[in-house]
mmCIF file of N, CA, C and O in Angstrom:
data_model
loop_
_atom_site.group_PDB
_atom_site.id
_atom_site.type_symbol
_atom_site.label_atom_id
_atom_site.label_comp_id
_atom_site.label_asym_id
_atom_site.label_seq_id
_atom_site.Cartn_x
_atom_site.Cartn_y
_atom_site.Cartn_z
ATOM 1 N N MET A 18 112.145 119.407 97.049
ATOM 2 C CA MET A 18 111.936 118.380 96.045
ATOM 3 C C MET A 18 111.298 117.151 96.683
ATOM 4 O O MET A 18 111.585 116.800 97.818
ATOM 5 N N LEU A 19 110.441 116.510 95.909
ATOM 6 C CA LEU A 19 109.775 115.283 96.309
ATOM 7 C C LEU A 19 110.311 114.136 95.469
ATOM 8 O O LEU A 19 110.689 114.338 94.318
ATOM 9 N N THR A 20 110.312 112.953 96.029
ATOM 10 C CA THR A 20 110.573 111.756 95.246
ATOM 11 C C THR A 20 109.226 111.124 94.951
ATOM 12 O O THR A 20 108.464 110.824 95.871
ATOM 13 N N VAL A 21 108.917 110.965 93.676
ATOM 14 C CA VAL A 21 107.665 110.340 93.257
ATOM 15 C C VAL A 21 108.005 108.954 92.727
ATOM 16 O O VAL A 21 108.831 108.818 91.823
ATOM 17 N N ARG A 22 107.368 107.937 93.302
ATOM 18 C CA ARG A 22 107.583 106.559 92.868
ATOM 19 C C ARG A 22 106.295 106.044 92.240
ATOM 20 O O ARG A 22 105.212 106.238 92.788
ATOM 21 N N TYR A 23 106.447 105.397 91.096
ATOM 22 C CA TYR A 23 105.297 104.880 90.346
ATOM 23 C C TYR A 23 105.235 103.365 90.464
ATOM 24 O O TYR A 23 106.256 102.686 90.404
ATOM 25 N N PHE A 24 104.011 102.841 90.577
ATOM 26 C CA PHE A 24 103.804 101.410 90.673
ATOM 27 C C PHE A 24 102.811 100.958 89.613
ATOM 28 O O PHE A 24 101.876 101.683 89.265
ATOM 29 N N ALA A 25 103.013 99.742 89.109
ATOM 30 C CA ALA A 25 102.106 99.067 88.176
ATOM 31 C C ALA A 25 101.734 99.965 86.986
ATOM 32 O O ALA A 25 102.618 100.469 86.305
ATOM 33 N N GLY A 26 100.442 100.165 86.766
ATOM 34 C CA GLY A 26 99.980 100.941 85.621
ATOM 35 C C GLY A 26 100.425 102.392 85.643
ATOM 36 O O GLY A 26 100.542 103.028 84.592
ATOM 37 N N ALA A 27 100.691 102.936 86.818
ATOM 38 C CA ALA A 27 101.189 104.311 86.894
ATOM 39 C C ALA A 27 102.585 104.392 86.289
ATOM 40 O O ALA A 27 102.915 105.345 85.589
ATOM 41 N N ARG A 28 103.395 103.376 86.556
ATOM 42 C CA ARG A 28 104.747 103.347 85.973
ATOM 43 C C ARG A 28 104.664 103.265 84.454
ATOM 44 O O ARG A 28 105.374 103.971 83.744
ATOM 45 N N ALA A 29 103.803 102.416 83.956
ATOM 46 C CA ALA A 29 103.646 102.294 82.502
ATOM 47 C C ALA A 29 103.183 103.613 81.893
ATOM 48 O O ALA A 29 103.691 104.049 80.859
ATOM 49 N N ALA A 30 102.228 104.276 82.545
ATOM 50 C CA ALA A 30 101.693 105.542 82.029
ATOM 51 C C ALA A 30 102.719 106.674 82.105
ATOM 52 O O ALA A 30 102.626 107.653 81.363
ATOM 53 N N ALA A 31 103.710 106.532 82.986
ATOM 54 C CA ALA A 31 104.771 107.536 83.109
ATOM 55 C C ALA A 31 105.953 107.197 82.199
ATOM 56 O O ALA A 31 107.044 107.741 82.368
ATOM 57 N N GLY A 32 105.746 106.287 81.260
ATOM 58 C CA GLY A 32 106.790 105.945 80.313
ATOM 59 C C GLY A 32 107.798 104.941 80.838
ATOM 60 O O GLY A 32 108.899 104.833 80.327
ATOM 61 N N GLY A 33 107.420 104.212 81.905
ATOM 62 C CA GLY A 33 108.282 103.173 82.437
ATOM 63 C C GLY A 33 109.288 103.638 83.473
ATOM 64 O O GLY A 33 110.058 102.853 83.994
ATOM 65 N N VAL A 34 109.273 104.920 83.774
ATOM 66 C CA VAL A 34 110.200 105.463 84.766
ATOM 67 C C VAL A 34 109.755 105.012 86.164
ATOM 68 O O VAL A 34 108.592 105.127 86.496
ATOM 69 N N PRO A 35 110.647 104.433 86.983
ATOM 70 C CA PRO A 35 110.219 103.957 88.300
ATOM 71 C C PRO A 35 110.037 105.077 89.326
ATOM 72 O O PRO A 35 109.203 104.973 90.214
ATOM 73 N N SER A 36 110.831 106.134 89.196
ATOM 74 C CA SER A 36 110.722 107.264 90.135
ATOM 75 C C SER A 36 111.367 108.491 89.513
ATOM 76 O O SER A 36 112.133 108.390 88.542
ATOM 77 N N GLU A 37 111.038 109.652 90.086
ATOM 78 C CA GLU A 37 111.648 110.899 89.629
ATOM 79 C C GLU A 37 111.505 111.955 90.709
ATOM 80 O O GLU A 37 110.712 111.807 91.641
ATOM 81 N N GLN A 38 112.288 113.006 90.587
ATOM 82 C CA GLN A 38 112.259 114.121 91.517
ATOM 83 C C GLN A 38 111.365 115.217 90.937
ATOM 84 O O GLN A 38 111.509 115.584 89.777
ATOM 85 N N ILE A 39 110.451 115.722 91.756
ATOM 86 C CA ILE A 39 109.486 116.734 91.328
ATOM 87 C C ILE A 39 109.391 117.780 92.429
ATOM 88 O O ILE A 39 109.439 117.458 93.610
ATOM 89 N N SER A 40 109.187 119.017 92.022
ATOM 90 C CA SER A 40 108.927 120.084 92.982
ATOM 91 C C SER A 40 107.434 120.415 92.937
ATOM 92 O O SER A 40 106.907 120.773 91.874
ATOM 93 N N ALA A 41 106.748 120.247 94.071
ATOM 94 C CA ALA A 41 105.316 120.549 94.166
ATOM 95 C C ALA A 41 104.961 120.734 95.633
ATOM 96 O O ALA A 41 105.550 120.106 96.507
ATOM 97 N N GLY A 42 103.972 121.587 95.888
ATOM 98 C CA GLY A 42 103.583 121.883 97.258
ATOM 99 C C GLY A 42 102.410 121.083 97.785
ATOM 100 O O GLY A 42 102.190 121.015 98.985
ATOM 101 N N SER A 43 101.638 120.464 96.882
ATOM 102 C CA SER A 43 100.459 119.689 97.276
ATOM 103 C C SER A 43 100.251 118.581 96.250
ATOM 104 O O SER A 43 100.852 118.614 95.165
ATOM 105 N N LEU A 44 99.388 117.605 96.573
ATOM 106 C CA LEU A 44 99.085 116.559 95.599
ATOM 107 C C LEU A 44 98.411 117.132 94.362
ATOM 108 O O LEU A 44 98.650 116.669 93.250
ATOM 109 N N GLU A 45 97.570 118.133 94.556
ATOM 110 C CA GLU A 45 96.916 118.764 93.407
ATOM 111 C C GLU A 45 97.959 119.359 92.458
ATOM 112 O O GLU A 45 97.897 119.165 91.240
ATOM 113 N N GLU A 46 98.907 120.092 93.020
ATOM 114 C CA GLU A 46 99.973 120.667 92.198
ATOM 115 C C GLU A 46 100.829 119.567 91.576
ATOM 116 O O GLU A 46 101.213 119.645 90.407
ATOM 117 N N LEU A 47 101.115 118.541 92.352
ATOM 118 C CA LEU A 47 101.917 117.426 91.845
ATOM 119 C C LEU A 47 101.240 116.754 90.653
ATOM 120 O O LEU A 47 101.887 116.484 89.645
ATOM 121 N N THR A 48 99.943 116.489 90.756
ATOM 122 C CA THR A 48 99.253 115.835 89.640
ATOM 123 C C THR A 48 99.270 116.703 88.386
ATOM 124 O O THR A 48 99.390 116.189 87.280
ATOM 125 N N GLN A 49 99.215 118.029 88.550
ATOM 126 C CA GLN A 49 99.287 118.909 87.384
ATOM 127 C C GLN A 49 100.676 118.871 86.753
ATOM 128 O O GLN A 49 100.814 118.793 85.536
ATOM 129 N N VAL A 50 101.710 118.915 87.577
ATOM 130 C CA VAL A 50 103.085 118.844 87.067
ATOM 131 C C VAL A 50 103.315 117.521 86.337
ATOM 132 O O VAL A 50 103.891 117.485 85.245
ATOM 133 N N LEU A 51 102.837 116.425 86.926
ATOM 134 C CA LEU A 51 103.019 115.111 86.303
ATOM 135 C C LEU A 51 102.236 114.990 85.002
ATOM 136 O O LEU A 51 102.716 114.398 84.037
ATOM 137 N N THR A 52 101.032 115.541 84.966
ATOM 138 C CA THR A 52 100.242 115.537 83.729
ATOM 139 C C THR A 52 100.948 116.336 82.644
ATOM 140 O O THR A 52 101.029 115.894 81.491
ATOM 141 N N ASP A 53 101.470 117.508 83.004
ATOM 142 C CA ASP A 53 102.196 118.329 82.031
ATOM 143 C C ASP A 53 103.422 117.596 81.499
ATOM 144 O O ASP A 53 103.753 117.692 80.319
ATOM 145 N N ARG A 54 104.072 116.850 82.368
ATOM 146 C CA ARG A 54 105.310 116.158 81.994
ATOM 147 C C ARG A 54 105.046 114.888 81.192
ATOM 148 O O ARG A 54 105.758 114.595 80.235
ATOM 149 N N HIS A 55 104.013 114.118 81.570
ATOM 150 C CA HIS A 55 103.826 112.791 80.979
ATOM 151 C C HIS A 55 102.570 112.642 80.126
ATOM 152 O O HIS A 55 102.414 111.619 79.459
ATOM 153 N N GLY A 56 101.651 113.583 80.177
ATOM 154 C CA GLY A 56 100.506 113.549 79.284
ATOM 155 C C GLY A 56 99.229 112.953 79.849
ATOM 156 O O GLY A 56 99.134 112.593 81.024
ATOM 157 N N GLU A 57 98.261 112.850 78.970
ATOM 158 C CA GLU A 57 96.891 112.479 79.330
ATOM 159 C C GLU A 57 96.780 111.052 79.877
ATOM 160 O O GLU A 57 95.961 110.791 80.752
ATOM 161 N N ARG A 58 97.593 110.153 79.381
ATOM 162 C CA ARG A 58 97.512 108.761 79.864
ATOM 163 C C ARG A 58 97.783 108.704 81.368
ATOM 164 O O ARG A 58 97.041 108.062 82.113
ATOM 165 N N LEU A 59 98.831 109.378 81.824
ATOM 166 C CA LEU A 59 99.114 109.400 83.255
ATOM 167 C C LEU A 59 98.043 110.181 83.999
ATOM 168 O O LEU A 59 97.654 109.813 85.104
ATOM 169 N N SER A 60 97.529 111.238 83.392
ATOM 170 C CA SER A 60 96.467 112.025 84.024
ATOM 171 C C SER A 60 95.271 111.155 84.388
ATOM 172 O O SER A 60 94.716 111.271 85.483
ATOM 173 N N LEU A 61 94.887 110.262 83.498
ATOM 174 C CA LEU A 61 93.757 109.366 83.763
ATOM 175 C C LEU A 61 94.064 108.423 84.921
ATOM 176 O O LEU A 61 93.199 108.163 85.761
ATOM 177 N N VAL A 62 95.283 107.932 84.992
ATOM 178 C CA VAL A 62 95.679 107.058 86.097
ATOM 179 C C VAL A 62 95.658 107.836 87.409
ATOM 180 O O VAL A 62 95.175 107.351 88.436
ATOM 181 N N LEU A 63 96.167 109.066 87.392
ATOM 182 C CA LEU A 63 96.244 109.869 88.609
ATOM 183 C C LEU A 63 94.871 110.181 89.189
ATOM 184 O O LEU A 63 94.718 110.294 90.405
ATOM 185 N N LYS A 64 93.871 110.310 88.331
ATOM 186 C CA LYS A 64 92.515 110.600 88.808
ATOM 187 C C LYS A 64 91.960 109.465 89.667
ATOM 188 O O LYS A 64 91.172 109.698 90.578
ATOM 189 N N ALA A 65 92.380 108.235 89.381
ATOM 190 C CA ALA A 65 91.872 107.072 90.117
ATOM 191 C C ALA A 65 92.863 106.547 91.151
ATOM 192 O O ALA A 65 92.535 105.668 91.931
ATOM 193 N N ALA A 66 94.074 107.102 91.162
ATOM 194 C CA ALA A 66 95.152 106.572 92.009
ATOM 195 C C ALA A 66 94.969 106.923 93.482
ATOM 196 O O ALA A 66 94.297 107.881 93.839
ATOM 197 N N SER A 67 95.620 106.109 94.301
ATOM 198 C CA SER A 67 95.802 106.424 95.717
ATOM 199 C C SER A 67 97.231 106.932 95.881
ATOM 200 O O SER A 67 98.124 106.559 95.112
ATOM 201 N N PHE A 68 97.439 107.760 96.888
ATOM 202 C CA PHE A 68 98.761 108.325 97.129
ATOM 203 C C PHE A 68 99.187 108.036 98.556
ATOM 204 O O PHE A 68 98.405 108.198 99.494
ATOM 205 N N LEU A 69 100.427 107.599 98.706
ATOM 206 C CA LEU A 69 101.046 107.474 100.015
ATOM 207 C C LEU A 69 102.113 108.563 100.115
ATOM 208 O O LEU A 69 102.918 108.722 99.201
ATOM 209 N N VAL A 70 102.075 109.304 101.201
ATOM 210 C CA VAL A 70 103.079 110.337 101.453
ATOM 211 C C VAL A 70 103.888 109.866 102.655
ATOM 212 O O VAL A 70 103.343 109.736 103.757
ATOM 213 N N ASP A 71 105.143 109.569 102.401
ATOM 214 C CA ASP A 71 106.007 108.989 103.434
ATOM 215 C C ASP A 71 105.349 107.784 104.105
ATOM 216 O O ASP A 71 105.376 107.618 105.317
ATOM 217 N N GLY A 72 104.698 106.948 103.283
ATOM 218 C CA GLY A 72 104.114 105.704 103.769
ATOM 219 C C GLY A 72 102.711 105.802 104.323
ATOM 220 O O GLY A 72 102.126 104.788 104.694
ATOM 221 N N LEU A 73 102.148 107.008 104.386
ATOM 222 C CA LEU A 73 100.801 107.192 104.935
ATOM 223 C C LEU A 73 99.837 107.628 103.833
ATOM 224 O O LEU A 73 100.155 108.510 103.040
ATOM 225 N N THR A 74 98.651 107.041 103.835
ATOM 226 C CA THR A 74 97.637 107.403 102.853
ATOM 227 C C THR A 74 97.272 108.877 102.991
ATOM 228 O O THR A 74 97.078 109.378 104.091
ATOM 229 N N CYS A 75 97.187 109.545 101.850
ATOM 230 C CA CYS A 75 96.807 110.958 101.833
ATOM 231 C C CYS A 75 95.632 111.126 100.870
ATOM 232 O O CYS A 75 95.761 110.846 99.679
ATOM 233 N N HIS A 76 94.494 111.564 101.407
ATOM 234 C CA HIS A 76 93.301 111.767 100.586
ATOM 235 C C HIS A 76 93.079 113.240 100.251
ATOM 236 O O HIS A 76 92.344 113.546 99.317
ATOM 237 N N ASP A 77 93.682 114.128 101.001
ATOM 238 C CA ASP A 77 93.488 115.566 100.815
ATOM 239 C C ASP A 77 94.492 116.091 99.802
ATOM 240 O O ASP A 77 95.665 116.296 100.109
ATOM 241 N N ARG A 78 94.025 116.310 98.585
ATOM 242 C CA ARG A 78 94.919 116.764 97.516
ATOM 243 C C ARG A 78 95.341 118.217 97.671
ATOM 244 O O ARG A 78 96.213 118.680 96.959
ATOM 245 N N GLN A 79 94.735 118.928 98.614
ATOM 246 C CA GLN A 79 95.103 120.333 98.889
ATOM 247 C C GLN A 79 96.149 120.445 100.006
ATOM 248 O O GLN A 79 96.760 121.494 100.166
ATOM 249 N N ALA A 80 96.334 119.382 100.781
ATOM 250 C CA ALA A 80 97.231 119.436 101.934
ATOM 251 C C ALA A 80 98.664 119.681 101.490
ATOM 252 O O ALA A 80 99.116 119.146 100.470
ATOM 253 N N PRO A 81 99.404 120.497 102.242
ATOM 254 C CA PRO A 81 100.804 120.736 101.895
ATOM 255 C C PRO A 81 101.633 119.460 102.035
ATOM 256 O O PRO A 81 101.415 118.670 102.949
ATOM 257 N N LEU A 82 102.551 119.277 101.114
ATOM 258 C CA LEU A 82 103.460 118.137 101.166
ATOM 259 C C LEU A 82 104.749 118.562 101.853
ATOM 260 O O LEU A 82 105.290 119.627 101.550
ATOM 261 N N PRO A 83 105.258 117.733 102.768
ATOM 262 C CA PRO A 83 106.502 118.089 103.442
ATOM 263 C C PRO A 83 107.686 118.039 102.476
ATOM 264 O O PRO A 83 107.746 117.177 101.602
ATOM 265 N N ALA A 84 108.612 118.957 102.628
ATOM 266 C CA ALA A 84 109.817 118.974 101.801
ATOM 267 C C ALA A 84 110.554 117.654 101.959
ATOM 268 O O ALA A 84 110.639 117.103 103.060
ATOM 269 N N GLY A 85 111.023 117.109 100.861
ATOM 270 C CA GLY A 85 111.776 115.870 100.901
ATOM 271 C C GLY A 85 110.945 114.611 101.026
ATOM 272 O O GLY A 85 111.489 113.517 101.175
ATOM 273 N N ALA A 86 109.626 114.741 100.946
ATOM 274 C CA ALA A 86 108.736 113.580 101.102
ATOM 275 C C ALA A 86 108.872 112.621 99.923
ATOM 276 O O ALA A 86 109.282 113.006 98.820
ATOM 277 N N THR A 87 108.490 111.370 100.176
ATOM 278 C CA THR A 87 108.357 110.377 99.123
ATOM 279 C C THR A 87 106.871 110.157 98.894
ATOM 280 O O THR A 87 106.129 109.875 99.844
ATOM 281 N N VAL A 88 106.448 110.308 97.648
ATOM 282 C CA VAL A 88 105.047 110.123 97.290
ATOM 283 C C VAL A 88 104.952 108.897 96.392
ATOM 284 O O VAL A 88 105.583 108.842 95.324
ATOM 285 N N ASP A 89 104.200 107.896 96.826
ATOM 286 C CA ASP A 89 103.972 106.693 96.036
ATOM 287 C C ASP A 89 102.640 106.837 95.305
ATOM 288 O O ASP A 89 101.626 107.188 95.915
ATOM 289 N N VAL A 90 102.669 106.577 93.994
ATOM 290 C CA VAL A 90 101.464 106.642 93.163
ATOM 291 C C VAL A 90 101.013 105.205 92.921
ATOM 292 O O VAL A 90 101.696 104.419 92.261
ATOM 293 N N LEU A 91 99.840 104.864 93.499
ATOM 294 C CA LEU A 91 99.312 103.506 93.430
ATOM 295 C C LEU A 91 98.005 103.498 92.641
ATOM 296 O O LEU A 91 96.975 103.962 93.133
ATOM 297 N N PRO A 92 98.032 102.981 91.425
ATOM 298 C CA PRO A 92 96.782 102.891 90.666
ATOM 299 C C PRO A 92 95.902 101.807 91.256
ATOM 300 O O PRO A 92 96.380 100.978 92.043
ATOM 301 N N PRO A 93 94.614 101.791 90.892
ATOM 302 C CA PRO A 93 93.756 100.708 91.363
ATOM 303 C C PRO A 93 94.307 99.366 90.886
ATOM 304 O O PRO A 93 94.784 99.253 89.755
ATOM 305 N N PHE A 94 94.289 98.389 91.760
ATOM 306 C CA PHE A 94 94.789 97.065 91.425
ATOM 307 C C PHE A 94 93.622 96.119 91.255
ATOM 308 O O PHE A 94 92.640 96.203 91.980
ATOM 309 N N ALA A 95 93.746 95.205 90.302
ATOM 310 C CA ALA A 95 92.714 94.186 90.087
ATOM 311 C C ALA A 95 92.954 93.026 91.040
ATOM 312 O O ALA A 95 94.047 92.838 91.546
ATOM 313 N N GLY A 96 91.944 92.266 91.270
ATOM 314 C CA GLY A 96 92.091 91.075 92.101
ATOM 315 C C GLY A 96 91.384 91.220 93.426
ATOM 316 O O GLY A 96 90.751 92.213 93.712
ATOM 317 N N GLY A 97 91.524 90.260 94.256
ATOM 318 C CA GLY A 97 90.829 90.324 95.512
ATOM 319 C C GLY A 97 91.450 89.528 96.525
ATOM 320 O O GLY A 97 91.941 89.460 97.450
#
Protein backbone atom coordinates (compact mmCIF):
# COMPACT_ATOMS: atom_id res chain seq x y z
CA MET A 1 0.00 0.00 0.00
CA LEU A 2 1.04 3.56 -0.76
CA THR A 3 0.12 6.72 1.07
CA VAL A 4 -0.99 9.36 -1.42
CA ARG A 5 -1.02 12.95 -0.16
CA TYR A 6 -2.77 15.71 -2.10
CA PHE A 7 -1.80 19.37 -2.10
CA ALA A 8 -3.61 22.54 -3.25
CA GLY A 9 -5.74 21.96 -6.36
CA ALA A 10 -5.08 18.22 -6.28
CA ARG A 11 -6.74 18.04 -2.86
CA ALA A 12 -9.74 19.97 -4.13
CA ALA A 13 -10.01 17.72 -7.20
CA ALA A 14 -9.87 14.64 -4.94
CA GLY A 15 -12.92 15.88 -3.05
CA GLY A 16 -10.99 17.58 -0.26
CA VAL A 17 -9.39 14.42 1.08
CA PRO A 18 -5.85 15.21 2.33
CA SER A 19 -4.47 11.68 1.90
CA GLU A 20 -5.50 8.08 1.30
CA GLN A 21 -4.09 4.58 1.01
CA ILE A 22 -3.84 3.15 -2.51
CA SER A 23 -2.39 -0.03 -3.95
CA ALA A 24 -0.43 0.58 -7.18
CA GLY A 25 2.86 -0.57 -8.66
CA SER A 26 3.82 2.53 -10.68
CA LEU A 27 2.79 6.17 -11.08
CA GLU A 28 1.00 5.24 -14.29
CA GLU A 29 -1.07 2.64 -12.45
CA LEU A 30 -1.59 5.02 -9.55
CA THR A 31 -2.95 7.78 -11.80
CA GLN A 32 -5.41 5.30 -13.34
CA VAL A 33 -6.61 4.11 -9.93
CA LEU A 34 -7.02 7.71 -8.74
CA THR A 35 -8.88 8.70 -11.92
CA ASP A 36 -11.23 5.73 -11.50
CA ARG A 37 -11.82 6.67 -7.87
CA HIS A 38 -12.16 10.46 -8.16
CA GLY A 39 -13.07 11.19 -11.79
CA GLU A 40 -12.07 13.41 -14.66
CA ARG A 41 -11.39 16.54 -12.61
CA LEU A 42 -8.54 14.84 -10.75
CA SER A 43 -7.39 13.19 -13.98
CA LEU A 44 -6.77 16.62 -15.50
CA VAL A 45 -4.77 17.71 -12.45
CA LEU A 46 -2.72 14.50 -12.51
CA LYS A 47 -1.70 15.07 -16.13
CA ALA A 48 0.02 18.33 -15.15
CA ALA A 49 1.11 17.35 -11.62
CA SER A 50 4.56 16.65 -10.27
CA PHE A 51 5.05 13.64 -8.02
CA LEU A 52 7.37 13.16 -5.08
CA VAL A 53 8.03 9.57 -4.02
CA ASP A 54 9.37 9.48 -0.48
CA GLY A 55 10.42 13.11 -0.92
CA LEU A 56 12.22 12.68 -4.26
CA THR A 57 10.94 13.92 -7.61
CA CYS A 58 9.84 11.09 -9.88
CA HIS A 59 9.40 11.76 -13.60
CA ASP A 60 9.25 8.14 -14.80
CA ARG A 61 5.62 7.09 -14.58
CA GLN A 62 6.60 3.50 -15.47
CA ALA A 63 9.11 3.09 -12.63
CA PRO A 64 8.11 0.67 -9.87
CA LEU A 65 7.00 2.28 -6.63
CA PRO A 66 8.48 0.90 -3.42
CA ALA A 67 6.02 -0.78 -1.05
CA GLY A 68 4.95 1.57 1.72
CA ALA A 69 6.07 4.69 -0.16
CA THR A 70 4.52 8.11 0.31
CA VAL A 71 3.56 9.79 -2.95
CA ASP A 72 2.89 13.54 -2.89
CA VAL A 73 0.72 14.93 -5.70
CA LEU A 74 1.76 18.52 -6.43
CA PRO A 75 -0.26 20.42 -9.03
CA PRO A 76 1.32 23.36 -10.83
CA PHE A 77 1.45 26.36 -8.53
CA ALA A 78 0.90 29.96 -9.60
CA GLY A 79 3.26 32.71 -8.62
CA GLY A 80 6.93 33.27 -8.84
